[in-house]
């Protein structure tokens, strides 16, 4: 499993400003939506509401 808090902490430390790809959705668009909402929450937690 991925430690997303650690990953996003590192991205913030290095002032990451690039793209983050969602590689999900094999089980349909609802799964993709859940992943997108998770990514949005993590982005807001570590980078603010930009």
mmCIF file of N, CA and C in Angstrom:
data_model
loop_
_atom_site.group_PDB
_atom_site.id
_atom_site.type_symbol
_atom_site.label_atom_id
_atom_site.label_comp_id
_atom_site.label_asym_id
_atom_site.label_seq_id
_atom_site.Cartn_x
_atom_site.Cartn_y
_atom_site.Cartn_z
ATOM 1 N N UNK A 1 0.826 -1.188 0.000
ATOM 2 C CA UNK A 1 0.000 0.000 0.000
ATOM 3 C C UNK A 1 0.867 1.247 0.000
ATOM 4 N N UNK A 2 0.336 2.304 -0.527
ATOM 5 C CA UNK A 2 1.062 3.573 -0.601
ATOM 6 C C UNK A 2 0.795 4.423 0.633
ATOM 7 N N UNK A 3 1.826 5.083 1.119
ATOM 8 C CA UNK A 3 1.692 6.031 2.224
ATOM 9 C C UNK A 3 1.494 7.415 1.600
ATOM 10 N N UNK A 4 0.237 7.734 1.310
ATOM 11 C CA UNK A 4 -0.055 8.969 0.580
ATOM 12 C C UNK A 4 0.316 10.219 1.372
ATOM 13 N N UNK A 5 0.191 10.174 2.698
ATOM 14 C CA UNK A 5 0.605 11.343 3.478
ATOM 15 C C UNK A 5 2.103 11.579 3.321
ATOM 16 N N UNK A 6 2.888 10.529 3.335
ATOM 17 C CA UNK A 6 4.337 10.664 3.143
ATOM 18 C C UNK A 6 4.649 11.161 1.730
ATOM 19 N N UNK A 7 3.967 10.590 0.734
ATOM 20 C CA UNK A 7 4.188 11.001 -0.656
ATOM 21 C C UNK A 7 3.881 12.480 -0.830
ATOM 22 N N UNK A 8 2.741 12.935 -0.328
ATOM 23 C CA UNK A 8 2.373 14.340 -0.489
ATOM 24 C C UNK A 8 3.264 15.255 0.342
ATOM 25 N N UNK A 9 3.745 14.777 1.487
ATOM 26 C CA UNK A 9 4.698 15.570 2.276
ATOM 27 C C UNK A 9 5.975 15.815 1.480
ATOM 28 N N UNK A 10 6.463 14.778 0.825
ATOM 29 C CA UNK A 10 7.675 14.910 0.006
ATOM 30 C C UNK A 10 7.423 15.846 -1.170
ATOM 31 N N UNK A 11 6.285 15.693 -1.830
ATOM 32 C CA UNK A 11 5.966 16.581 -2.955
ATOM 33 C C UNK A 11 5.939 18.042 -2.507
ATOM 34 N N UNK A 12 5.375 18.287 -1.328
ATOM 35 C CA UNK A 12 5.335 19.661 -0.817
ATOM 36 C C UNK A 12 6.745 20.161 -0.494
ATOM 37 N N UNK A 13 7.555 19.310 0.123
ATOM 38 C CA UNK A 13 8.934 19.677 0.474
ATOM 39 C C UNK A 13 9.732 20.145 -0.731
ATOM 40 N N UNK A 14 9.534 19.497 -1.860
ATOM 41 C CA UNK A 14 10.314 19.828 -3.056
ATOM 42 C C UNK A 14 9.589 20.832 -3.953
ATOM 43 N N UNK A 15 8.505 21.415 -3.428
ATOM 44 C CA UNK A 15 7.729 22.427 -4.152
ATOM 45 C C UNK A 15 7.231 21.903 -5.504
ATOM 46 N N UNK A 16 6.722 20.671 -5.499
ATOM 47 C CA UNK A 16 6.201 20.047 -6.709
ATOM 48 C C UNK A 16 5.049 20.862 -7.273
ATOM 49 N N UNK A 17 5.089 21.122 -8.579
ATOM 50 C CA UNK A 17 4.033 21.891 -9.232
ATOM 51 C C UNK A 17 3.585 21.245 -10.536
ATOM 52 N N UNK A 18 3.841 19.955 -10.667
ATOM 53 C CA UNK A 18 3.496 19.256 -11.900
ATOM 54 C C UNK A 18 2.152 18.552 -11.833
ATOM 55 N N UNK A 19 1.986 17.618 -12.732
ATOM 56 C CA UNK A 19 0.752 16.840 -12.846
ATOM 57 C C UNK A 19 0.835 15.594 -11.983
ATOM 58 N N UNK A 20 -0.316 15.163 -11.483
ATOM 59 C CA UNK A 20 -0.434 13.870 -10.813
ATOM 60 C C UNK A 20 -1.470 13.074 -11.590
ATOM 61 N N UNK A 21 -1.068 11.918 -12.057
ATOM 62 C CA UNK A 21 -1.937 11.080 -12.883
ATOM 63 C C UNK A 21 -2.782 10.148 -12.016
ATOM 64 N N UNK A 22 -4.045 10.007 -12.372
ATOM 65 C CA UNK A 22 -4.917 9.024 -11.723
ATOM 66 C C UNK A 22 -4.929 7.790 -12.614
ATOM 67 N N UNK A 23 -4.379 6.710 -12.107
ATOM 68 C CA UNK A 23 -4.355 5.472 -12.883
ATOM 69 C C UNK A 23 -5.301 4.496 -12.209
ATOM 70 N N UNK A 24 -6.565 4.725 -12.437
ATOM 71 C CA UNK A 24 -7.622 3.982 -11.779
ATOM 72 C C UNK A 24 -8.805 3.933 -12.733
ATOM 73 N N UNK A 25 -9.852 3.330 -12.333
ATOM 74 C CA UNK A 25 -11.053 3.334 -13.142
ATOM 75 C C UNK A 25 -11.313 2.035 -13.881
ATOM 76 N N UNK A 26 -10.521 1.018 -13.596
ATOM 77 C CA UNK A 26 -10.744 -0.270 -14.261
ATOM 78 C C UNK A 26 -12.122 -0.837 -13.923
ATOM 79 N N UNK A 27 -12.669 -0.408 -12.795
ATOM 80 C CA UNK A 27 -13.973 -0.906 -12.358
ATOM 81 C C UNK A 27 -15.078 0.111 -12.585
ATOM 82 N N UNK A 28 -14.842 1.057 -13.463
ATOM 83 C CA UNK A 28 -15.889 2.009 -13.820
ATOM 84 C C UNK A 28 -15.600 3.436 -13.390
ATOM 85 N N UNK A 29 -16.477 4.311 -13.826
ATOM 86 C CA UNK A 29 -16.298 5.746 -13.588
ATOM 87 C C UNK A 29 -16.498 6.124 -12.119
ATOM 88 N N UNK A 30 -17.284 5.370 -11.372
ATOM 89 C CA UNK A 30 -17.470 5.682 -9.946
ATOM 90 C C UNK A 30 -16.151 5.534 -9.194
ATOM 91 N N UNK A 31 -15.394 4.503 -9.526
ATOM 92 C CA UNK A 31 -14.077 4.317 -8.924
ATOM 93 C C UNK A 31 -13.152 5.475 -9.294
ATOM 94 N N UNK A 32 -13.210 5.913 -10.539
ATOM 95 C CA UNK A 32 -12.407 7.048 -10.990
ATOM 96 C C UNK A 32 -12.793 8.303 -10.213
ATOM 97 N N UNK A 33 -14.091 8.498 -10.009
ATOM 98 C CA UNK A 33 -14.573 9.664 -9.261
ATOM 99 C C UNK A 33 -14.061 9.635 -7.823
ATOM 100 N N UNK A 34 -14.104 8.473 -7.180
ATOM 101 C CA UNK A 34 -13.597 8.350 -5.808
ATOM 102 C C UNK A 34 -12.117 8.704 -5.750
ATOM 103 N N UNK A 35 -11.357 8.241 -6.713
ATOM 104 C CA UNK A 35 -9.925 8.547 -6.757
ATOM 105 C C UNK A 35 -9.687 10.036 -6.971
ATOM 106 N N UNK A 36 -10.476 10.644 -7.833
ATOM 107 C CA UNK A 36 -10.345 12.072 -8.102
ATOM 108 C C UNK A 36 -10.660 12.887 -6.843
ATOM 109 N N UNK A 37 -11.716 12.513 -6.126
ATOM 110 C CA UNK A 37 -12.078 13.237 -4.905
ATOM 111 C C UNK A 37 -11.008 13.064 -3.829
ATOM 112 N N UNK A 38 -10.436 11.871 -3.730
ATOM 113 C CA UNK A 38 -9.347 11.628 -2.788
ATOM 114 C C UNK A 38 -8.148 12.513 -3.125
ATOM 115 N N UNK A 39 -7.785 12.545 -4.390
ATOM 116 C CA UNK A 39 -6.657 13.361 -4.826
ATOM 117 C C UNK A 39 -6.914 14.839 -4.548
ATOM 118 N N UNK A 40 -8.129 15.286 -4.769
ATOM 119 C CA UNK A 40 -8.479 16.682 -4.498
ATOM 120 C C UNK A 40 -8.327 16.997 -3.010
ATOM 121 N N UNK A 41 -8.783 16.086 -2.141
ATOM 122 C CA UNK A 41 -8.641 16.303 -0.690
ATOM 123 C C UNK A 41 -7.174 16.356 -0.280
ATOM 124 N N UNK A 42 -6.368 15.463 -0.830
ATOM 125 C CA UNK A 42 -4.945 15.447 -0.487
ATOM 126 C C UNK A 42 -4.249 16.711 -0.988
ATOM 127 N N UNK A 43 -4.592 17.138 -2.180
ATOM 128 C CA UNK A 43 -4.007 18.367 -2.727
ATOM 129 C C UNK A 43 -4.348 19.553 -1.827
ATOM 130 N N UNK A 44 -5.604 19.649 -1.410
ATOM 131 C CA UNK A 44 -6.016 20.755 -0.545
ATOM 132 C C UNK A 44 -5.326 20.678 0.814
ATOM 133 N N UNK A 45 -5.167 19.474 1.345
ATOM 134 C CA UNK A 45 -4.519 19.286 2.649
ATOM 135 C C UNK A 45 -3.066 19.758 2.622
ATOM 136 N N UNK A 46 -2.347 19.449 1.558
ATOM 137 C CA UNK A 46 -0.914 19.743 1.505
ATOM 138 C C UNK A 46 -0.546 21.013 0.753
ATOM 139 N N UNK A 47 -1.375 21.439 -0.177
ATOM 140 C CA UNK A 47 -1.032 22.594 -1.001
ATOM 141 C C UNK A 47 -2.035 23.733 -0.889
ATOM 142 N N UNK A 48 -3.074 23.565 -0.097
ATOM 143 C CA UNK A 48 -4.104 24.590 0.000
ATOM 144 C C UNK A 48 -5.086 24.462 -1.148
ATOM 145 N N UNK A 49 -6.067 25.301 -1.147
ATOM 146 C CA UNK A 49 -7.132 25.248 -2.156
ATOM 147 C C UNK A 49 -6.747 26.102 -3.351
ATOM 148 N N UNK A 50 -5.841 25.591 -4.182
ATOM 149 C CA UNK A 50 -5.352 26.344 -5.345
ATOM 150 C C UNK A 50 -6.101 25.957 -6.583
#
